[in-house]
mmCIF file of N, CA and C in Angstrom:
data_model
loop_
_atom_site.group_PDB
_atom_site.id
_atom_site.type_symbol
_atom_site.label_atom_id
_atom_site.label_comp_id
_atom_site.label_asym_id
_atom_site.label_seq_id
_atom_site.Cartn_x
_atom_site.Cartn_y
_atom_site.Cartn_z
ATOM 1 N N UNK A 1 -32.324 14.502 -5.246
ATOM 2 C CA UNK A 1 -31.857 14.051 -5.881
ATOM 3 C C UNK A 1 -30.682 13.567 -6.355
ATOM 4 N N UNK A 2 -30.312 14.522 -7.395
ATOM 5 C CA UNK A 2 -29.286 14.860 -7.958
ATOM 6 C C UNK A 2 -28.169 15.218 -6.465
ATOM 7 N N UNK A 3 -28.127 15.862 -5.548
ATOM 8 C CA UNK A 3 -27.683 16.282 -5.006
ATOM 9 C C UNK A 3 -27.011 14.776 -3.837
ATOM 10 N N UNK A 4 -27.903 13.899 -3.581
ATOM 11 C CA UNK A 4 -28.291 13.180 -3.362
ATOM 12 C C UNK A 4 -26.664 11.705 -3.629
ATOM 13 N N UNK A 5 -27.226 11.945 -4.943
ATOM 14 C CA UNK A 5 -26.742 10.857 -5.839
ATOM 15 C C UNK A 5 -24.737 11.167 -5.814
ATOM 16 N N UNK A 6 -24.292 12.776 -6.224
ATOM 17 C CA UNK A 6 -23.179 13.139 -6.127
ATOM 18 C C UNK A 6 -22.401 13.019 -4.773
ATOM 19 N N UNK A 7 -23.484 12.885 -3.722
ATOM 20 C CA UNK A 7 -22.558 12.557 -2.092
ATOM 21 C C UNK A 7 -22.613 11.558 -1.662
ATOM 22 N N UNK A 8 -22.473 10.320 -2.784
ATOM 23 C CA UNK A 8 -22.564 9.209 -2.428
ATOM 24 C C UNK A 8 -21.716 8.552 -3.186
ATOM 25 N N UNK A 9 -21.540 9.355 -4.528
ATOM 26 C CA UNK A 9 -20.112 9.498 -5.052
ATOM 27 C C UNK A 9 -19.458 9.877 -4.304
ATOM 28 N N UNK A 10 -19.342 10.479 -4.357
ATOM 29 C CA UNK A 10 -17.698 11.514 -3.212
ATOM 30 C C UNK A 10 -18.180 10.440 -1.784
ATOM 31 N N UNK A 11 -18.590 9.601 -1.319
ATOM 32 C CA UNK A 11 -18.475 8.925 -0.630
ATOM 33 C C UNK A 11 -18.019 7.705 -0.750
ATOM 34 N N UNK A 12 -18.009 6.932 -2.131
ATOM 35 C CA UNK A 12 -17.505 6.132 -2.543
ATOM 36 C C UNK A 12 -15.996 6.222 -3.250
ATOM 37 N N UNK A 13 -15.330 7.773 -3.344
ATOM 38 C CA UNK A 13 -14.340 7.601 -3.868
ATOM 39 C C UNK A 13 -13.854 8.112 -2.334
ATOM 40 N N UNK A 14 -13.561 8.492 -2.003
ATOM 41 C CA UNK A 14 -12.592 8.666 -0.627
ATOM 42 C C UNK A 14 -12.945 7.553 0.691
ATOM 43 N N UNK A 15 -14.093 5.998 0.701
ATOM 44 C CA UNK A 15 -13.523 4.638 0.583
ATOM 45 C C UNK A 15 -12.865 4.162 -0.224
ATOM 46 N N UNK A 16 -12.512 4.645 -1.146
ATOM 47 C CA UNK A 16 -10.997 4.088 -2.293
ATOM 48 C C UNK A 16 -10.197 4.940 -2.170
ATOM 49 N N UNK A 17 -10.161 5.949 -1.442
ATOM 50 C CA UNK A 17 -9.556 6.894 -0.942
ATOM 51 C C UNK A 17 -8.570 5.947 0.260
ATOM 52 N N UNK A 18 -9.509 6.376 0.895
ATOM 53 C CA UNK A 18 -8.819 5.545 2.426
ATOM 54 C C UNK A 18 -8.420 4.036 2.093
ATOM 55 N N UNK A 19 -8.794 3.174 1.900
ATOM 56 C CA UNK A 19 -8.386 2.012 1.551
ATOM 57 C C UNK A 19 -6.620 2.147 0.886
ATOM 58 N N UNK A 20 -7.132 2.062 -0.370
ATOM 59 C CA UNK A 20 -5.186 2.749 -1.008
ATOM 60 C C UNK A 20 -4.543 3.323 -0.689
ATOM 61 N N UNK A 21 -4.886 4.289 0.488
ATOM 62 C CA UNK A 21 -3.814 5.102 1.837
ATOM 63 C C UNK A 21 -3.360 3.961 3.352
ATOM 64 N N UNK A 22 -4.452 3.262 3.540
ATOM 65 C CA UNK A 22 -4.051 1.907 4.398
ATOM 66 C C UNK A 22 -3.055 0.847 3.975
ATOM 67 N N UNK A 23 -3.699 0.344 2.790
ATOM 68 C CA UNK A 23 -2.802 -0.793 1.743
ATOM 69 C C UNK A 23 -1.113 0.491 2.122
ATOM 70 N N UNK A 24 -1.128 1.399 1.604
ATOM 71 C CA UNK A 24 0.010 1.970 1.223
ATOM 72 C C UNK A 24 0.903 2.298 3.057
ATOM 73 N N UNK A 25 0.309 2.723 3.581
ATOM 74 C CA UNK A 25 0.349 2.584 5.106
ATOM 75 C C UNK A 25 1.768 1.276 5.648
ATOM 76 N N UNK A 26 0.433 0.032 5.863
ATOM 77 C CA UNK A 26 0.984 -0.982 5.556
ATOM 78 C C UNK A 26 1.918 -1.207 4.642
ATOM 79 N N UNK A 27 2.112 -0.871 3.518
ATOM 80 C CA UNK A 27 3.820 -0.937 3.215
ATOM 81 C C UNK A 27 4.898 -0.777 3.829
ATOM 82 N N UNK A 28 4.242 0.870 3.946
ATOM 83 C CA UNK A 28 4.883 1.250 4.475
ATOM 84 C C UNK A 28 5.888 1.291 6.328
ATOM 85 N N UNK A 29 4.914 0.682 7.002
ATOM 86 C CA UNK A 29 5.414 -0.179 7.753
ATOM 87 C C UNK A 29 6.139 -1.046 7.564
ATOM 88 N N UNK A 30 6.250 -1.268 6.949
ATOM 89 C CA UNK A 30 7.290 -2.481 6.766
ATOM 90 C C UNK A 30 8.427 -2.599 6.901
ATOM 91 N N UNK A 31 8.457 -1.258 6.353
ATOM 92 C CA UNK A 31 10.200 -1.090 5.607
ATOM 93 C C UNK A 31 9.653 -0.223 6.633
ATOM 94 N N UNK A 32 9.727 0.725 7.067
ATOM 95 C CA UNK A 32 10.181 1.600 8.234
ATOM 96 C C UNK A 32 10.996 -0.346 9.476
ATOM 97 N N UNK A 33 10.163 -1.057 9.973
ATOM 98 C CA UNK A 33 9.985 -2.333 10.614
ATOM 99 C C UNK A 33 11.366 -2.823 10.013
ATOM 100 N N UNK A 34 12.230 -3.234 8.355
ATOM 101 C CA UNK A 34 12.892 -3.591 8.485
ATOM 102 C C UNK A 34 13.477 -2.339 9.157
ATOM 103 N N UNK A 35 13.828 -1.237 8.817
ATOM 104 C CA UNK A 35 14.982 -0.042 8.829
ATOM 105 C C UNK A 35 15.742 -0.729 10.085
ATOM 106 N N UNK A 36 14.455 -0.268 10.908
ATOM 107 C CA UNK A 36 15.048 -0.480 12.459
ATOM 108 C C UNK A 36 15.545 -1.366 13.046
ATOM 109 N N UNK A 37 15.303 -2.940 11.687
ATOM 110 C CA UNK A 37 15.988 -3.736 12.103
ATOM 111 C C UNK A 37 14.934 -4.647 13.277
ATOM 112 N N UNK A 38 13.662 -4.795 13.521
ATOM 113 C CA UNK A 38 12.819 -4.942 14.094
ATOM 114 C C UNK A 38 12.956 -6.786 14.158
ATOM 115 N N UNK A 39 12.251 -7.591 15.698
ATOM 116 C CA UNK A 39 12.546 -8.585 15.662
ATOM 117 C C UNK A 39 11.732 -9.930 14.607
ATOM 118 N N UNK A 40 12.534 -10.493 13.427
ATOM 119 C CA UNK A 40 12.085 -11.323 12.680
ATOM 120 C C UNK A 40 10.736 -12.343 12.860
ATOM 121 N N UNK A 41 10.925 -12.303 14.274
ATOM 122 C CA UNK A 41 9.946 -13.364 14.533
ATOM 123 C C UNK A 41 9.678 -13.213 15.692
ATOM 124 N N UNK A 42 9.127 -12.316 15.605
ATOM 125 C CA UNK A 42 7.694 -11.854 16.281
ATOM 126 C C UNK A 42 6.705 -11.248 15.715
ATOM 127 N N UNK A 43 6.264 -12.043 16.089
ATOM 128 C CA UNK A 43 4.306 -11.467 15.714
ATOM 129 C C UNK A 43 3.623 -10.325 14.986
ATOM 130 N N UNK A 44 3.523 -9.512 15.656
ATOM 131 C CA UNK A 44 3.267 -8.650 14.836
ATOM 132 C C UNK A 44 4.086 -8.072 13.965
ATOM 133 N N UNK A 45 5.890 -8.371 13.502
ATOM 134 C CA UNK A 45 6.528 -8.148 11.835
ATOM 135 C C UNK A 45 6.019 -9.654 11.053
ATOM 136 N N UNK A 46 5.503 -10.973 11.196
ATOM 137 C CA UNK A 46 5.078 -11.631 10.740
ATOM 138 C C UNK A 46 4.007 -11.338 10.115
ATOM 139 N N UNK A 47 3.271 -10.359 11.131
ATOM 140 C CA UNK A 47 1.743 -10.008 10.691
ATOM 141 C C UNK A 47 1.991 -9.458 9.520
ATOM 142 N N UNK A 48 2.720 -8.318 9.801
ATOM 143 C CA UNK A 48 3.095 -7.065 8.831
ATOM 144 C C UNK A 48 3.546 -7.888 7.527
ATOM 145 N N UNK A 49 4.249 -7.988 7.319
ATOM 146 C CA UNK A 49 4.825 -8.937 6.639
ATOM 147 C C UNK A 49 4.047 -9.920 5.328
ATOM 148 N N UNK A 50 3.383 -10.414 6.477
ATOM 149 C CA UNK A 50 2.435 -11.497 5.365
ATOM 150 C C UNK A 50 1.607 -10.508 4.625
ATOM 151 N N UNK A 51 1.252 -9.144 5.304
ATOM 152 C CA UNK A 51 -0.198 -8.566 4.603
ATOM 153 C C UNK A 51 0.755 -7.923 2.691
ATOM 154 N N UNK A 52 1.671 -7.659 3.715
ATOM 155 C CA UNK A 52 3.192 -6.593 2.898
ATOM 156 C C UNK A 52 2.930 -6.841 1.846
ATOM 157 N N UNK A 53 3.696 -8.172 2.297
ATOM 158 C CA UNK A 53 4.193 -9.082 0.681
ATOM 159 C C UNK A 53 3.100 -9.564 -0.027
ATOM 160 N N UNK A 54 1.866 -9.658 0.283
ATOM 161 C CA UNK A 54 0.447 -10.102 -0.548
ATOM 162 C C UNK A 54 -0.194 -8.454 -1.292
ATOM 163 N N UNK A 55 0.149 -7.673 -0.762
ATOM 164 C CA UNK A 55 -0.131 -6.341 -0.861
ATOM 165 C C UNK A 55 0.747 -5.304 -2.383
ATOM 166 N N UNK A 56 1.662 -6.275 -2.228
ATOM 167 C CA UNK A 56 2.982 -5.600 -2.580
ATOM 168 C C UNK A 56 3.240 -6.175 -4.950
ATOM 169 N N UNK A 57 2.226 -7.527 -3.885
ATOM 170 C CA UNK A 57 1.882 -7.829 -5.886
ATOM 171 C C UNK A 57 3.144 -8.457 -6.308
ATOM 172 N N UNK A 58 3.437 -8.327 -7.442
ATOM 173 C CA UNK A 58 5.028 -8.104 -8.468
ATOM 174 C C UNK A 58 5.852 -6.831 -8.435
ATOM 175 N N UNK A 59 6.055 -6.938 -7.883
ATOM 176 C CA UNK A 59 7.146 -5.220 -6.750
ATOM 177 C C UNK A 59 8.126 -6.260 -6.596
ATOM 178 N N UNK A 60 8.213 -7.269 -5.678
ATOM 179 C CA UNK A 60 9.514 -7.579 -5.024
ATOM 180 C C UNK A 60 10.338 -8.647 -6.434
ATOM 181 N N UNK A 61 11.315 -7.815 -6.326
ATOM 182 C CA UNK A 61 12.229 -8.650 -7.075
ATOM 183 C C UNK A 61 11.736 -7.670 -8.213
ATOM 184 N N UNK A 62 11.239 -7.113 -8.923
ATOM 185 C CA UNK A 62 11.176 -6.497 -10.487
ATOM 186 C C UNK A 62 13.133 -5.952 -10.388
ATOM 187 N N UNK A 63 13.114 -5.212 -10.058
ATOM 188 C CA UNK A 63 14.930 -5.184 -9.845
ATOM 189 C C UNK A 63 15.634 -5.327 -8.890
ATOM 190 N N UNK A 64 17.418 -4.945 -9.337
ATOM 191 C CA UNK A 64 17.694 -6.202 -8.156
ATOM 192 C C UNK A 64 18.965 -4.967 -7.960
ATOM 193 N N UNK A 65 18.903 -4.525 -6.935
ATOM 194 C CA UNK A 65 20.081 -3.543 -6.631
ATOM 195 C C UNK A 65 21.161 -4.492 -4.840
ATOM 196 N N UNK A 66 21.981 -3.700 -5.132
ATOM 197 C CA UNK A 66 22.515 -4.458 -3.541
ATOM 198 C C UNK A 66 21.815 -3.690 -2.310
ATOM 199 N N UNK A 67 22.893 -4.632 -1.376
ATOM 200 C CA UNK A 67 22.084 -4.482 -0.136
ATOM 201 C C UNK A 67 20.406 -4.799 0.558
ATOM 202 N N UNK A 68 20.446 -5.947 1.297
ATOM 203 C CA UNK A 68 19.212 -5.880 1.126
ATOM 204 C C UNK A 68 17.560 -4.924 2.119
ATOM 205 N N UNK A 69 18.656 -3.584 2.424
ATOM 206 C CA UNK A 69 17.384 -3.017 3.382
ATOM 207 C C UNK A 69 17.462 -1.792 1.520
ATOM 208 N N UNK A 70 18.189 -1.544 0.871
ATOM 209 C CA UNK A 70 18.244 -0.543 -0.041
ATOM 210 C C UNK A 70 16.578 -1.619 -1.119
ATOM 211 N N UNK A 71 16.940 -3.083 -0.663
ATOM 212 C CA UNK A 71 15.877 -3.495 -1.909
ATOM 213 C C UNK A 71 14.351 -3.728 -1.210
ATOM 214 N N UNK A 72 14.554 -3.732 0.123
ATOM 215 C CA UNK A 72 12.759 -3.605 0.238
ATOM 216 C C UNK A 72 12.602 -1.709 0.270
ATOM 217 N N UNK A 73 12.927 -1.201 0.203
ATOM 218 C CA UNK A 73 12.776 0.577 0.242
ATOM 219 C C UNK A 73 12.192 0.493 -0.988
ATOM 220 N N UNK A 74 13.030 -0.465 -2.381
ATOM 221 C CA UNK A 74 12.460 0.068 -3.793
ATOM 222 C C UNK A 74 11.159 -0.857 -3.698
ATOM 223 N N UNK A 75 11.349 -2.455 -3.303
ATOM 224 C CA UNK A 75 10.298 -3.281 -3.097
ATOM 225 C C UNK A 75 8.985 -2.761 -2.992
ATOM 226 N N UNK A 76 9.144 -2.726 -2.194
ATOM 227 C CA UNK A 76 8.219 -2.106 -1.315
ATOM 228 C C UNK A 76 7.476 -0.764 -0.673
ATOM 229 N N UNK A 77 8.625 0.077 -1.587
ATOM 230 C CA UNK A 77 8.134 1.932 -1.506
ATOM 231 C C UNK A 77 6.897 1.899 -3.080
ATOM 232 N N UNK A 78 7.683 1.047 -3.742
ATOM 233 C CA UNK A 78 6.883 1.290 -5.015
ATOM 234 C C UNK A 78 5.881 0.846 -5.178
ATOM 235 N N UNK A 79 6.110 -0.083 -4.272
ATOM 236 C CA UNK A 79 4.026 -0.794 -3.916
ATOM 237 C C UNK A 79 3.246 0.029 -3.520
ATOM 238 N N UNK A 80 3.546 0.390 -2.269
ATOM 239 C CA UNK A 80 2.710 2.112 -1.826
ATOM 240 C C UNK A 80 2.551 2.376 -3.180
ATOM 241 N N UNK A 81 3.362 3.410 -3.441
ATOM 242 C CA UNK A 81 2.993 4.355 -4.456
ATOM 243 C C UNK A 81 2.326 3.609 -5.604
ATOM 244 N N UNK A 82 2.308 3.006 -6.075
ATOM 245 C CA UNK A 82 0.923 1.975 -6.999
ATOM 246 C C UNK A 82 0.092 2.101 -6.192
ATOM 247 N N UNK A 83 0.173 1.355 -5.127
ATOM 248 C CA UNK A 83 -1.447 1.714 -3.881
ATOM 249 C C UNK A 83 -1.972 2.795 -4.637
ATOM 250 N N UNK A 84 -0.936 3.572 -3.697
ATOM 251 C CA UNK A 84 -2.251 5.476 -3.670
ATOM 252 C C UNK A 84 -2.436 6.164 -6.004
ATOM 253 N N UNK A 85 -1.680 6.102 -6.165
ATOM 254 C CA UNK A 85 -1.995 6.254 -7.469
ATOM 255 C C UNK A 85 -3.292 5.452 -8.056
ATOM 256 N N UNK A 86 -3.189 4.135 -7.989
ATOM 257 C CA UNK A 86 -4.052 3.448 -8.845
ATOM 258 C C UNK A 86 -5.402 4.261 -8.307
ATOM 259 N N UNK A 87 -5.436 3.685 -6.678
ATOM 260 C CA UNK A 87 -6.920 4.282 -5.991
ATOM 261 C C UNK A 87 -7.399 5.474 -6.260
ATOM 262 N N UNK A 88 -6.450 6.617 -6.968
ATOM 263 C CA UNK A 88 -6.234 7.771 -6.783
ATOM 264 C C UNK A 88 -7.089 7.838 -7.678
ATOM 265 N N UNK A 89 -6.038 7.723 -9.309
ATOM 266 C CA UNK A 89 -7.715 7.150 -10.528
ATOM 267 C C UNK A 89 -8.716 6.813 -10.145
ATOM 268 N N UNK A 90 -8.707 5.182 -9.816
ATOM 269 C CA UNK A 90 -10.294 5.149 -9.506
ATOM 270 C C UNK A 90 -11.394 5.750 -8.860
ATOM 271 N N UNK A 91 -10.404 6.378 -7.773
ATOM 272 C CA UNK A 91 -12.025 7.616 -6.955
ATOM 273 C C UNK A 91 -11.890 8.360 -8.076
ATOM 274 N N UNK A 92 -11.144 8.849 -8.624
ATOM 275 C CA UNK A 92 -11.499 10.255 -9.465
ATOM 276 C C UNK A 92 -12.253 9.843 -10.662
ATOM 277 N N UNK A 93 -12.637 8.557 -11.123
ATOM 278 C CA UNK A 93 -13.146 7.939 -12.003
ATOM 279 C C UNK A 93 -14.905 8.047 -10.852
ATOM 280 N N UNK A 94 -14.531 7.240 -10.215
ATOM 281 C CA UNK A 94 -15.975 6.860 -9.327
ATOM 282 C C UNK A 94 -16.536 8.506 -8.980
ATOM 283 N N UNK A 95 -16.029 9.460 -8.496
ATOM 284 C CA UNK A 95 -16.517 10.768 -8.029
ATOM 285 C C UNK A 95 -16.981 11.449 -9.104
#
């Protein structure tokens, strides 16, 4: 009985880590789209941009830097790191 409980906790921790990795991946994908000069009118770009914007929380505009690409890297890169760290901490608490 104890091993089943530990197994389900481990599964919950893996799911939490997976969600955090997915959120960070969306942020990183948006950074790459911007850096590579993707067409902002494209439906895929708009979809990723809408997801990344929602997942970036309060990070966009937190720091002002010169250069639009550097601003995107800083804003969405910090959000990606945030999701990895926060979900890692939550998964550790669950496991």
